[in-house]
mmCIF file with all atom_site columns, C-alpha atoms in Angstrom:
data_model
loop_
_atom_site.group_PDB
_atom_site.id
_atom_site.type_symbol
_atom_site.label_atom_id
_atom_site.label_alt_id
_atom_site.label_comp_id
_atom_site.label_asym_id
_atom_site.label_entity_id
_atom_site.label_seq_id
_atom_site.pdbx_PDB_ins_code
_atom_site.Cartn_x
_atom_site.Cartn_y
_atom_site.Cartn_z
_atom_site.occupancy
_atom_site.B_iso_or_equiv
_atom_site.pdbx_formal_charge
_atom_site.auth_seq_id
_atom_site.auth_comp_id
_atom_site.auth_asym_id
_atom_site.auth_atom_id
_atom_site.pdbx_PDB_model_num
ATOM 1   C CA . UNK A 1 1   ? -48.939 -38.527 -144.618 1.00 87.00 ? 1   UNK A CA 1
ATOM 2   C CA . UNK A 1 2   ? -45.939 -39.143 -142.952 1.00 86.00 ? 2   UNK A CA 1
ATOM 3   C CA . UNK A 1 3   ? -42.798 -38.347 -146.033 1.00 94.00 ? 3   UNK A CA 1
ATOM 4   C CA . UNK A 1 4   ? -39.875 -37.110 -147.138 1.00 97.00 ? 4   UNK A CA 1
ATOM 5   C CA . UNK A 1 5   ? -40.096 -35.037 -150.470 1.00 97.00 ? 5   UNK A CA 1
ATOM 6   C CA . UNK A 1 6   ? -37.407 -34.106 -153.088 1.00 97.00 ? 6   UNK A CA 1
ATOM 7   C CA . UNK A 1 7   ? -37.619 -32.240 -156.328 1.00 97.00 ? 7   UNK A CA 1
ATOM 8   C CA . UNK A 1 8   ? -37.009 -31.883 -159.344 1.00 97.00 ? 8   UNK A CA 1
ATOM 9   C CA . UNK A 1 9   ? -37.168 -35.834 -159.455 1.00 97.00 ? 9   UNK A CA 1
ATOM 10  C CA . UNK A 1 10  ? -35.801 -35.745 -163.486 1.00 97.00 ? 10  UNK A CA 1
ATOM 11  C CA . UNK A 1 11  ? -33.024 -32.643 -164.025 1.00 97.00 ? 11  UNK A CA 1
ATOM 12  C CA . UNK A 1 12  ? -30.115 -32.550 -166.896 1.00 97.00 ? 12  UNK A CA 1
ATOM 13  C CA . UNK A 1 13  ? -28.294 -29.750 -167.056 1.00 96.00 ? 13  UNK A CA 1
ATOM 14  C CA . UNK A 1 14  ? -25.184 -28.690 -168.807 1.00 97.00 ? 14  UNK A CA 1
ATOM 15  C CA . UNK A 1 15  ? -21.216 -28.404 -167.126 1.00 97.00 ? 15  UNK A CA 1
ATOM 16  C CA . UNK A 1 16  ? -20.657 -26.086 -164.551 1.00 97.00 ? 16  UNK A CA 1
ATOM 17  C CA . UNK A 1 17  ? -24.669 -24.848 -164.327 1.00 97.00 ? 17  UNK A CA 1
ATOM 18  C CA . UNK A 1 18  ? -24.776 -24.223 -160.666 1.00 97.00 ? 18  UNK A CA 1
ATOM 19  C CA . UNK A 1 19  ? -28.035 -26.326 -159.218 1.00 97.00 ? 19  UNK A CA 1
ATOM 20  C CA . UNK A 1 20  ? -30.099 -27.142 -156.282 1.00 98.00 ? 20  UNK A CA 1
ATOM 21  C CA . UNK A 1 21  ? -31.886 -30.032 -155.280 1.00 98.00 ? 21  UNK A CA 1
ATOM 22  C CA . UNK A 1 22  ? -34.504 -29.747 -152.462 1.00 98.00 ? 22  UNK A CA 1
ATOM 23  C CA . UNK A 1 23  ? -35.579 -31.708 -149.755 1.00 98.00 ? 23  UNK A CA 1
ATOM 24  C CA . UNK A 1 24  ? -38.247 -31.702 -147.313 1.00 98.00 ? 24  UNK A CA 1
ATOM 25  C CA . UNK A 1 25  ? -39.853 -33.624 -144.208 1.00 97.00 ? 25  UNK A CA 1
ATOM 26  C CA . UNK A 1 26  ? -42.640 -33.549 -142.303 1.00 96.00 ? 26  UNK A CA 1
ATOM 27  C CA . UNK A 1 27  ? -41.149 -36.026 -139.326 1.00 95.00 ? 27  UNK A CA 1
ATOM 28  C CA . UNK A 1 28  ? -40.107 -33.296 -137.116 1.00 95.00 ? 28  UNK A CA 1
ATOM 29  C CA . UNK A 1 29  ? -36.512 -35.725 -138.082 1.00 94.00 ? 29  UNK A CA 1
ATOM 30  C CA . UNK A 1 30  ? -33.517 -34.283 -136.255 1.00 93.00 ? 30  UNK A CA 1
ATOM 31  C CA . UNK A 1 31  ? -31.476 -36.327 -138.797 1.00 94.00 ? 31  UNK A CA 1
ATOM 32  C CA . UNK A 1 32  ? -30.749 -35.632 -142.216 1.00 96.00 ? 32  UNK A CA 1
ATOM 33  C CA . UNK A 1 33  ? -28.930 -37.167 -144.717 1.00 96.00 ? 33  UNK A CA 1
ATOM 34  C CA . UNK A 1 34  ? -27.936 -37.134 -148.825 1.00 97.00 ? 34  UNK A CA 1
ATOM 35  C CA . UNK A 1 35  ? -26.930 -39.820 -150.447 1.00 97.00 ? 35  UNK A CA 1
ATOM 36  C CA . UNK A 1 36  ? -25.392 -40.950 -154.358 1.00 97.00 ? 36  UNK A CA 1
ATOM 37  C CA . UNK A 1 37  ? -26.566 -44.433 -155.993 1.00 96.00 ? 37  UNK A CA 1
ATOM 38  C CA . UNK A 1 38  ? -24.510 -45.727 -158.659 1.00 95.00 ? 38  UNK A CA 1
ATOM 39  C CA . UNK A 1 39  ? -24.421 -48.835 -160.592 1.00 90.00 ? 39  UNK A CA 1
ATOM 40  C CA . UNK A 1 40  ? -21.371 -51.313 -158.812 1.00 84.00 ? 40  UNK A CA 1
ATOM 41  C CA . UNK A 1 41  ? -21.166 -48.879 -155.858 1.00 86.00 ? 41  UNK A CA 1
ATOM 42  C CA . UNK A 1 42  ? -24.225 -49.216 -154.242 1.00 87.00 ? 42  UNK A CA 1
ATOM 43  C CA . UNK A 1 43  ? -25.293 -46.208 -151.767 1.00 91.00 ? 43  UNK A CA 1
ATOM 44  C CA . UNK A 1 44  ? -22.861 -43.557 -150.837 1.00 92.00 ? 44  UNK A CA 1
ATOM 45  C CA . UNK A 1 45  ? -23.402 -40.640 -148.070 1.00 94.00 ? 45  UNK A CA 1
ATOM 46  C CA . UNK A 1 46  ? -22.070 -37.372 -149.478 1.00 97.00 ? 46  UNK A CA 1
ATOM 47  C CA . UNK A 1 47  ? -23.420 -34.607 -146.459 1.00 97.00 ? 47  UNK A CA 1
ATOM 48  C CA . UNK A 1 48  ? -25.449 -35.350 -142.906 1.00 95.00 ? 48  UNK A CA 1
ATOM 49  C CA . UNK A 1 49  ? -26.701 -33.165 -140.304 1.00 95.00 ? 49  UNK A CA 1
ATOM 50  C CA . UNK A 1 50  ? -27.833 -34.036 -137.033 1.00 92.00 ? 50  UNK A CA 1
ATOM 51  C CA . UNK A 1 51  ? -30.248 -30.464 -136.681 1.00 92.00 ? 51  UNK A CA 1
ATOM 52  C CA . UNK A 1 52  ? -30.175 -26.984 -137.682 1.00 93.00 ? 52  UNK A CA 1
ATOM 53  C CA . UNK A 1 53  ? -26.658 -25.512 -138.564 1.00 92.00 ? 53  UNK A CA 1
ATOM 54  C CA . UNK A 1 54  ? -25.241 -29.154 -137.761 1.00 93.00 ? 54  UNK A CA 1
ATOM 55  C CA . UNK A 1 55  ? -24.070 -30.270 -140.927 1.00 95.00 ? 55  UNK A CA 1
ATOM 56  C CA . UNK A 1 56  ? -20.994 -32.707 -141.965 1.00 95.00 ? 56  UNK A CA 1
ATOM 57  C CA . UNK A 1 57  ? -19.398 -34.305 -144.976 1.00 95.00 ? 57  UNK A CA 1
ATOM 58  C CA . UNK A 1 58  ? -20.195 -37.940 -145.500 1.00 93.00 ? 58  UNK A CA 1
ATOM 59  C CA . UNK A 1 59  ? -17.734 -39.818 -147.408 1.00 92.00 ? 59  UNK A CA 1
ATOM 60  C CA . UNK A 1 60  ? -18.110 -38.790 -150.668 1.00 96.00 ? 60  UNK A CA 1
ATOM 61  C CA . UNK A 1 61  ? -18.307 -34.885 -150.122 1.00 97.00 ? 61  UNK A CA 1
ATOM 62  C CA . UNK A 1 62  ? -16.128 -33.520 -152.965 1.00 97.00 ? 62  UNK A CA 1
ATOM 63  C CA . UNK A 1 63  ? -18.585 -31.354 -154.983 1.00 97.00 ? 63  UNK A CA 1
ATOM 64  C CA . UNK A 1 64  ? -21.379 -30.729 -152.775 1.00 98.00 ? 64  UNK A CA 1
ATOM 65  C CA . UNK A 1 65  ? -22.687 -28.348 -150.702 1.00 98.00 ? 65  UNK A CA 1
ATOM 66  C CA . UNK A 1 66  ? -25.285 -28.528 -148.093 1.00 98.00 ? 66  UNK A CA 1
ATOM 67  C CA . UNK A 1 67  ? -27.027 -25.936 -145.551 1.00 96.00 ? 67  UNK A CA 1
ATOM 68  C CA . UNK A 1 68  ? -29.660 -26.752 -142.885 1.00 97.00 ? 68  UNK A CA 1
ATOM 69  C CA . UNK A 1 69  ? -31.366 -23.594 -141.875 1.00 97.00 ? 69  UNK A CA 1
ATOM 70  C CA . UNK A 1 70  ? -34.725 -25.599 -140.784 1.00 96.00 ? 70  UNK A CA 1
ATOM 71  C CA . UNK A 1 71  ? -35.227 -28.870 -139.357 1.00 96.00 ? 71  UNK A CA 1
ATOM 72  C CA . UNK A 1 72  ? -37.747 -29.708 -141.861 1.00 97.00 ? 72  UNK A CA 1
ATOM 73  C CA . UNK A 1 73  ? -35.330 -28.868 -145.275 1.00 98.00 ? 73  UNK A CA 1
ATOM 74  C CA . UNK A 1 74  ? -31.858 -30.293 -146.418 1.00 98.00 ? 74  UNK A CA 1
ATOM 75  C CA . UNK A 1 75  ? -30.764 -29.058 -149.854 1.00 98.00 ? 75  UNK A CA 1
ATOM 76  C CA . UNK A 1 76  ? -27.978 -29.586 -151.781 1.00 98.00 ? 76  UNK A CA 1
ATOM 77  C CA . UNK A 1 77  ? -26.132 -28.042 -154.140 1.00 98.00 ? 77  UNK A CA 1
ATOM 78  C CA . UNK A 1 78  ? -24.101 -28.548 -157.143 1.00 97.00 ? 78  UNK A CA 1
ATOM 79  C CA . UNK A 1 79  ? -22.148 -25.094 -157.398 1.00 96.00 ? 79  UNK A CA 1
ATOM 80  C CA . UNK A 1 80  ? -20.517 -26.423 -160.724 1.00 97.00 ? 80  UNK A CA 1
ATOM 81  C CA . UNK A 1 81  ? -21.430 -30.042 -161.569 1.00 97.00 ? 81  UNK A CA 1
ATOM 82  C CA . UNK A 1 82  ? -19.287 -31.852 -163.743 1.00 97.00 ? 82  UNK A CA 1
ATOM 83  C CA . UNK A 1 83  ? -20.472 -34.826 -165.473 1.00 97.00 ? 83  UNK A CA 1
ATOM 84  C CA . UNK A 1 84  ? -19.186 -37.464 -162.529 1.00 97.00 ? 84  UNK A CA 1
ATOM 85  C CA . UNK A 1 85  ? -21.875 -36.396 -160.295 1.00 98.00 ? 85  UNK A CA 1
ATOM 86  C CA . UNK A 1 86  ? -24.957 -37.746 -163.138 1.00 98.00 ? 86  UNK A CA 1
ATOM 87  C CA . UNK A 1 87  ? -26.884 -40.099 -160.438 1.00 98.00 ? 87  UNK A CA 1
ATOM 88  C CA . UNK A 1 88  ? -29.522 -41.182 -158.952 1.00 98.00 ? 88  UNK A CA 1
ATOM 89  C CA . UNK A 1 89  ? -29.516 -38.987 -155.514 1.00 98.00 ? 89  UNK A CA 1
ATOM 90  C CA . UNK A 1 90  ? -32.005 -39.868 -152.079 1.00 98.00 ? 90  UNK A CA 1
ATOM 91  C CA . UNK A 1 91  ? -32.221 -37.924 -149.606 1.00 97.00 ? 91  UNK A CA 1
ATOM 92  C CA . UNK A 1 92  ? -33.083 -39.591 -145.939 1.00 96.00 ? 92  UNK A CA 1
ATOM 93  C CA . UNK A 1 93  ? -34.558 -38.907 -142.328 1.00 95.00 ? 93  UNK A CA 1
ATOM 94  C CA . UNK A 1 94  ? -34.326 -40.338 -139.187 1.00 92.00 ? 94  UNK A CA 1
ATOM 95  C CA . UNK A 1 95  ? -34.095 -40.445 -135.849 1.00 88.00 ? 95  UNK A CA 1
ATOM 96  C CA . UNK A 1 96  ? -30.750 -40.964 -134.521 1.00 80.00 ? 96  UNK A CA 1
ATOM 97  C CA . UNK A 1 97  ? -29.864 -44.617 -134.882 1.00 77.00 ? 97  UNK A CA 1
ATOM 98  C CA . UNK A 1 98  ? -33.223 -45.535 -136.650 1.00 83.00 ? 98  UNK A CA 1
ATOM 99  C CA . UNK A 1 99  ? -34.718 -46.344 -140.135 1.00 88.00 ? 99  UNK A CA 1
ATOM 100 C CA . UNK A 1 100 ? -34.082 -43.756 -142.391 1.00 92.00 ? 100 UNK A CA 1
ATOM 101 C CA . UNK A 1 101 ? -37.111 -42.486 -144.980 1.00 95.00 ? 101 UNK A CA 1
ATOM 102 C CA . UNK A 1 102 ? -36.349 -41.783 -148.125 1.00 96.00 ? 102 UNK A CA 1
ATOM 103 C CA . UNK A 1 103 ? -37.602 -39.473 -150.734 1.00 97.00 ? 103 UNK A CA 1
ATOM 104 C CA . UNK A 1 104 ? -38.327 -40.590 -154.042 1.00 96.00 ? 104 UNK A CA 1
ATOM 105 C CA . UNK A 1 105 ? -34.836 -39.285 -155.764 1.00 97.00 ? 105 UNK A CA 1
ATOM 106 C CA . UNK A 1 106 ? -33.662 -37.303 -157.900 1.00 98.00 ? 106 UNK A CA 1
ATOM 107 C CA . UNK A 1 107 ? -32.087 -38.984 -161.596 1.00 97.00 ? 107 UNK A CA 1
ATOM 108 C CA . UNK A 1 108 ? -29.914 -35.892 -162.569 1.00 98.00 ? 108 UNK A CA 1
ATOM 109 C CA . UNK A 1 109 ? -27.300 -36.125 -165.572 1.00 98.00 ? 109 UNK A CA 1
ATOM 110 C CA . UNK A 1 110 ? -24.749 -33.960 -166.174 1.00 97.00 ? 110 UNK A CA 1
ATOM 111 C CA . UNK A 1 111 ? -23.771 -33.533 -170.230 1.00 96.00 ? 111 UNK A CA 1
ATOM 112 C CA . UNK B 2 1   ? -14.514 -52.568 -140.147 1.00 60.00 ? 1   UNK B CA 1
ATOM 113 C CA . UNK B 2 2   ? -18.070 -52.685 -139.928 1.00 64.00 ? 2   UNK B CA 1
ATOM 114 C CA . UNK B 2 3   ? -19.546 -54.331 -142.916 1.00 87.00 ? 3   UNK B CA 1
ATOM 115 C CA . UNK B 2 4   ? -22.457 -55.668 -144.392 1.00 92.00 ? 4   UNK B CA 1
ATOM 116 C CA . UNK B 2 5   ? -22.638 -58.554 -146.844 1.00 93.00 ? 5   UNK B CA 1
ATOM 117 C CA . UNK B 2 6   ? -25.371 -60.080 -148.891 1.00 95.00 ? 6   UNK B CA 1
ATOM 118 C CA . UNK B 2 7   ? -23.681 -63.008 -150.554 1.00 93.00 ? 7   UNK B CA 1
ATOM 119 C CA . UNK B 2 8   ? -26.566 -63.850 -153.324 1.00 95.00 ? 8   UNK B CA 1
ATOM 120 C CA . UNK B 2 9   ? -26.461 -61.267 -156.441 1.00 95.00 ? 9   UNK B CA 1
ATOM 121 C CA . UNK B 2 10  ? -29.402 -62.297 -157.502 1.00 97.00 ? 10  UNK B CA 1
ATOM 122 C CA . UNK B 2 11  ? -32.097 -65.012 -156.323 1.00 97.00 ? 11  UNK B CA 1
ATOM 123 C CA . UNK B 2 12  ? -35.458 -66.186 -158.528 1.00 97.00 ? 12  UNK B CA 1
ATOM 124 C CA . UNK B 2 13  ? -38.437 -67.891 -156.893 1.00 97.00 ? 13  UNK B CA 1
ATOM 125 C CA . UNK B 2 14  ? -41.817 -68.802 -158.347 1.00 97.00 ? 14  UNK B CA 1
ATOM 126 C CA . UNK B 2 15  ? -44.794 -66.763 -158.049 1.00 97.00 ? 15  UNK B CA 1
ATOM 127 C CA . UNK B 2 16  ? -46.749 -68.244 -154.296 1.00 97.00 ? 16  UNK B CA 1
ATOM 128 C CA . UNK B 2 17  ? -43.703 -69.674 -153.064 1.00 97.00 ? 17  UNK B CA 1
ATOM 129 C CA . UNK B 2 18  ? -41.044 -68.467 -150.204 1.00 98.00 ? 18  UNK B CA 1
ATOM 130 C CA . UNK B 2 19  ? -37.631 -67.293 -150.723 1.00 98.00 ? 19  UNK B CA 1
ATOM 131 C CA . UNK B 2 20  ? -34.845 -66.445 -148.433 1.00 98.00 ? 20  UNK B CA 1
ATOM 132 C CA . UNK B 2 21  ? -32.424 -63.806 -148.555 1.00 98.00 ? 21  UNK B CA 1
ATOM 133 C CA . UNK B 2 22  ? -28.989 -63.679 -147.019 1.00 97.00 ? 22  UNK B CA 1
ATOM 134 C CA . UNK B 2 23  ? -27.001 -60.841 -145.505 1.00 97.00 ? 23  UNK B CA 1
ATOM 135 C CA . UNK B 2 24  ? -24.632 -60.572 -142.588 1.00 95.00 ? 24  UNK B CA 1
ATOM 136 C CA . UNK B 2 25  ? -22.884 -57.760 -140.915 1.00 93.00 ? 25  UNK B CA 1
ATOM 137 C CA . UNK B 2 26  ? -19.785 -57.220 -138.569 1.00 90.00 ? 26  UNK B CA 1
ATOM 138 C CA . UNK B 2 27  ? -20.124 -54.785 -135.784 1.00 83.00 ? 27  UNK B CA 1
ATOM 139 C CA . UNK B 2 28  ? -18.441 -54.485 -132.259 1.00 81.00 ? 28  UNK B CA 1
ATOM 140 C CA . UNK B 2 29  ? -22.118 -53.064 -130.843 1.00 81.00 ? 29  UNK B CA 1
ATOM 141 C CA . UNK B 2 30  ? -24.457 -54.557 -128.808 1.00 79.00 ? 30  UNK B CA 1
ATOM 142 C CA . UNK B 2 31  ? -27.388 -52.833 -128.972 1.00 83.00 ? 31  UNK B CA 1
ATOM 143 C CA . UNK B 2 32  ? -28.440 -51.672 -132.256 1.00 87.00 ? 32  UNK B CA 1
ATOM 144 C CA . UNK B 2 33  ? -30.921 -52.452 -135.756 1.00 91.00 ? 33  UNK B CA 1
ATOM 145 C CA . UNK B 2 34  ? -30.516 -53.617 -138.585 1.00 94.00 ? 34  UNK B CA 1
ATOM 146 C CA . UNK B 2 35  ? -33.306 -52.882 -141.860 1.00 95.00 ? 35  UNK B CA 1
ATOM 147 C CA . UNK B 2 36  ? -34.567 -54.679 -144.637 1.00 97.00 ? 36  UNK B CA 1
ATOM 148 C CA . UNK B 2 37  ? -35.011 -51.960 -147.541 1.00 97.00 ? 37  UNK B CA 1
ATOM 149 C CA . UNK B 2 38  ? -36.673 -52.741 -151.265 1.00 97.00 ? 38  UNK B CA 1
ATOM 150 C CA . UNK B 2 39  ? -35.618 -50.560 -154.387 1.00 97.00 ? 39  UNK B CA 1
ATOM 151 C CA . UNK B 2 40  ? -38.419 -52.285 -156.788 1.00 96.00 ? 40  UNK B CA 1
ATOM 152 C CA . UNK B 2 41  ? -37.846 -50.650 -160.899 1.00 93.00 ? 41  UNK B CA 1
ATOM 153 C CA . UNK B 2 42  ? -39.592 -47.127 -159.299 1.00 93.00 ? 42  UNK B CA 1
ATOM 154 C CA . UNK B 2 43  ? -36.025 -47.143 -157.955 1.00 93.00 ? 43  UNK B CA 1
ATOM 155 C CA . UNK B 2 44  ? -37.189 -45.596 -154.474 1.00 94.00 ? 44  UNK B CA 1
ATOM 156 C CA . UNK B 2 45  ? -36.419 -47.011 -151.776 1.00 95.00 ? 45  UNK B CA 1
ATOM 157 C CA . UNK B 2 46  ? -38.288 -48.501 -149.149 1.00 95.00 ? 46  UNK B CA 1
ATOM 158 C CA . UNK B 2 47  ? -38.389 -49.729 -145.702 1.00 95.00 ? 47  UNK B CA 1
ATOM 159 C CA . UNK B 2 48  ? -39.524 -53.751 -145.726 1.00 97.00 ? 48  UNK B CA 1
ATOM 160 C CA . UNK B 2 49  ? -38.317 -54.493 -142.203 1.00 96.00 ? 49  UNK B CA 1
ATOM 161 C CA . UNK B 2 50  ? -36.964 -53.911 -139.098 1.00 95.00 ? 50  UNK B CA 1
ATOM 162 C CA . UNK B 2 51  ? -35.349 -55.855 -136.404 1.00 95.00 ? 51  UNK B CA 1
ATOM 163 C CA . UNK B 2 52  ? -33.877 -54.552 -132.417 1.00 92.00 ? 52  UNK B CA 1
ATOM 164 C CA . UNK B 2 53  ? -31.005 -56.189 -131.618 1.00 89.00 ? 53  UNK B CA 1
ATOM 165 C CA . UNK B 2 54  ? -32.061 -56.928 -127.637 1.00 88.00 ? 54  UNK B CA 1
ATOM 166 C CA . UNK B 2 55  ? -35.211 -58.222 -128.933 1.00 87.00 ? 55  UNK B CA 1
ATOM 167 C CA . UNK B 2 56  ? -34.646 -61.870 -129.144 1.00 83.00 ? 56  UNK B CA 1
ATOM 168 C CA . UNK B 2 57  ? -38.315 -62.451 -131.150 1.00 90.00 ? 57  UNK B CA 1
ATOM 169 C CA . UNK B 2 58  ? -38.146 -62.325 -135.102 1.00 94.00 ? 58  UNK B CA 1
ATOM 170 C CA . UNK B 2 59  ? -39.898 -59.408 -136.364 1.00 94.00 ? 59  UNK B CA 1
ATOM 171 C CA . UNK B 2 60  ? -42.336 -59.872 -139.055 1.00 94.00 ? 60  UNK B CA 1
ATOM 172 C CA . UNK B 2 61  ? -44.916 -57.809 -141.794 1.00 93.00 ? 61  UNK B CA 1
ATOM 173 C CA . UNK B 2 62  ? -47.120 -59.885 -142.910 1.00 95.00 ? 62  UNK B CA 1
ATOM 174 C CA . UNK B 2 63  ? -45.533 -61.826 -145.449 1.00 97.00 ? 63  UNK B CA 1
ATOM 175 C CA . UNK B 2 64  ? -42.025 -60.827 -144.536 1.00 98.00 ? 64  UNK B CA 1
ATOM 176 C CA . UNK B 2 65  ? -39.750 -62.056 -141.688 1.00 97.00 ? 65  UNK B CA 1
ATOM 177 C CA . UNK B 2 66  ? -36.304 -62.040 -140.609 1.00 97.00 ? 66  UNK B CA 1
ATOM 178 C CA . UNK B 2 67  ? -34.479 -65.017 -139.021 1.00 96.00 ? 67  UNK B CA 1
ATOM 179 C CA . UNK B 2 68  ? -31.895 -63.132 -136.832 1.00 95.00 ? 68  UNK B CA 1
ATOM 180 C CA . UNK B 2 69  ? -29.312 -65.051 -135.247 1.00 93.00 ? 69  UNK B CA 1
ATOM 181 C CA . UNK B 2 70  ? -27.389 -62.408 -133.306 1.00 91.00 ? 70  UNK B CA 1
ATOM 182 C CA . UNK B 2 71  ? -24.538 -64.406 -132.205 1.00 91.00 ? 71  UNK B CA 1
ATOM 183 C CA . UNK B 2 72  ? -23.832 -65.536 -135.536 1.00 93.00 ? 72  UNK B CA 1
ATOM 184 C CA . UNK B 2 73  ? -24.376 -62.096 -137.158 1.00 92.00 ? 73  UNK B CA 1
ATOM 185 C CA . UNK B 2 74  ? -26.907 -63.235 -139.136 1.00 94.00 ? 74  UNK B CA 1
ATOM 186 C CA . UNK B 2 75  ? -29.784 -61.440 -140.479 1.00 95.00 ? 75  UNK B CA 1
ATOM 187 C CA . UNK B 2 76  ? -31.712 -63.160 -143.438 1.00 97.00 ? 76  UNK B CA 1
ATOM 188 C CA . UNK B 2 77  ? -35.412 -61.906 -144.999 1.00 98.00 ? 77  UNK B CA 1
ATOM 189 C CA . UNK B 2 78  ? -37.863 -64.522 -145.423 1.00 98.00 ? 78  UNK B CA 1
ATOM 190 C CA . UNK B 2 79  ? -40.506 -63.564 -148.407 1.00 98.00 ? 79  UNK B CA 1
ATOM 191 C CA . UNK B 2 80  ? -43.871 -66.278 -148.163 1.00 98.00 ? 80  UNK B CA 1
ATOM 192 C CA . UNK B 2 81  ? -46.152 -66.414 -150.784 1.00 97.00 ? 81  UNK B CA 1
ATOM 193 C CA . UNK B 2 82  ? -44.428 -64.327 -153.145 1.00 98.00 ? 82  UNK B CA 1
ATOM 194 C CA . UNK B 2 83  ? -46.422 -62.410 -155.559 1.00 97.00 ? 83  UNK B CA 1
ATOM 195 C CA . UNK B 2 84  ? -45.105 -60.269 -158.272 1.00 97.00 ? 84  UNK B CA 1
ATOM 196 C CA . UNK B 2 85  ? -44.602 -56.594 -157.075 1.00 96.00 ? 85  UNK B CA 1
ATOM 197 C CA . UNK B 2 86  ? -41.956 -58.435 -154.421 1.00 97.00 ? 86  UNK B CA 1
ATOM 198 C CA . UNK B 2 87  ? -39.537 -58.476 -157.418 1.00 97.00 ? 87  UNK B CA 1
ATOM 199 C CA . UNK B 2 88  ? -37.010 -55.793 -157.188 1.00 97.00 ? 88  UNK B CA 1
ATOM 200 C CA . UNK B 2 89  ? -33.473 -55.529 -155.348 1.00 97.00 ? 89  UNK B CA 1
ATOM 201 C CA . UNK B 2 90  ? -33.322 -56.227 -151.442 1.00 97.00 ? 90  UNK B CA 1
ATOM 202 C CA . UNK B 2 91  ? -30.613 -54.324 -149.783 1.00 96.00 ? 91  UNK B CA 1
ATOM 203 C CA . UNK B 2 92  ? -29.911 -55.504 -145.838 1.00 96.00 ? 92  UNK B CA 1
ATOM 204 C CA . UNK B 2 93  ? -28.811 -52.212 -143.752 1.00 94.00 ? 93  UNK B CA 1
ATOM 205 C CA . UNK B 2 94  ? -27.371 -51.685 -140.407 1.00 87.00 ? 94  UNK B CA 1
ATOM 206 C CA . UNK B 2 95  ? -26.686 -48.130 -139.237 1.00 84.00 ? 95  UNK B CA 1
ATOM 207 C CA . UNK B 2 96  ? -23.444 -46.879 -138.526 1.00 81.00 ? 96  UNK B CA 1
ATOM 208 C CA . UNK B 2 97  ? -23.413 -43.295 -136.152 1.00 74.00 ? 97  UNK B CA 1
ATOM 209 C CA . UNK B 2 98  ? -25.055 -40.924 -138.956 1.00 76.00 ? 98  UNK B CA 1
ATOM 210 C CA . UNK B 2 99  ? -25.165 -43.140 -141.823 1.00 82.00 ? 99  UNK B CA 1
ATOM 211 C CA . UNK B 2 100 ? -26.705 -46.688 -143.286 1.00 87.00 ? 100 UNK B CA 1
ATOM 212 C CA . UNK B 2 101 ? -24.037 -49.154 -144.200 1.00 89.00 ? 101 UNK B CA 1
ATOM 213 C CA . UNK B 2 102 ? -25.853 -51.046 -146.522 1.00 92.00 ? 102 UNK B CA 1
ATOM 214 C CA . UNK B 2 103 ? -25.369 -54.699 -148.468 1.00 92.00 ? 103 UNK B CA 1
ATOM 215 C CA . UNK B 2 104 ? -24.297 -55.188 -151.976 1.00 91.00 ? 104 UNK B CA 1
ATOM 216 C CA . UNK B 2 105 ? -28.090 -55.877 -152.872 1.00 94.00 ? 105 UNK B CA 1
ATOM 217 C CA . UNK B 2 106 ? -30.138 -59.011 -154.006 1.00 96.00 ? 106 UNK B CA 1
ATOM 218 C CA . UNK B 2 107 ? -31.757 -58.861 -157.342 1.00 97.00 ? 107 UNK B CA 1
ATOM 219 C CA . UNK B 2 108 ? -35.301 -61.019 -156.665 1.00 98.00 ? 108 UNK B CA 1
ATOM 220 C CA . UNK B 2 109 ? -37.250 -62.263 -159.792 1.00 98.00 ? 109 UNK B CA 1
ATOM 221 C CA . UNK B 2 110 ? -40.805 -63.630 -159.535 1.00 97.00 ? 110 UNK B CA 1
ATOM 222 C CA . UNK B 2 111 ? -41.748 -65.808 -162.086 1.00 96.00 ? 111 UNK B CA 1
ATOM 223 C CA . UNK B 2 112 ? -45.359 -65.880 -163.236 1.00 94.00 ? 112 UNK B CA 1
#
């Protein structure tokens, strides 16, 4: 089954404790992206990757890191999480310019 | 700026009736895709339907269809025979280079 998976689905952590949200897709898509969704602000892009070892900032990259060492994986790293990073996070993948397929979302709470 | 606008924050419809959600967009491209996504209470983002701008024929997926008016830059979603499972937030979206630009969303309620 073609899908995008994210883990964990739910995470409660404390300020400053490094965490990684994993993302994996099995559709051989070159393009992958991370979004965060907040009430009243909609979905905003954090980082994206056009292929292995090619990543770039989206609209709200501050406080986040990403890496793309393999085509299928695109982890999101919060090295020192803060409460303003409490949000719902989505990973997505696609062919260029086409519809994006989204993971199930990760609900992160930073205390 | 290239934007997507959904002017109806909330809509409601009786079960089995038809409802239309509106979307307008602004782009300077001549060839592009447009999408409708559904976000149910589970928060999963689910692709409902896609439209290719160079195709004049409106896309249809079972009970979901679009009314695509390229000149007017309008892309509305029609849901026929509404079902309780259709209750969700609906987002119109347009791919702008490396990202999707989303509208603000329309919350659809289905009344039994």
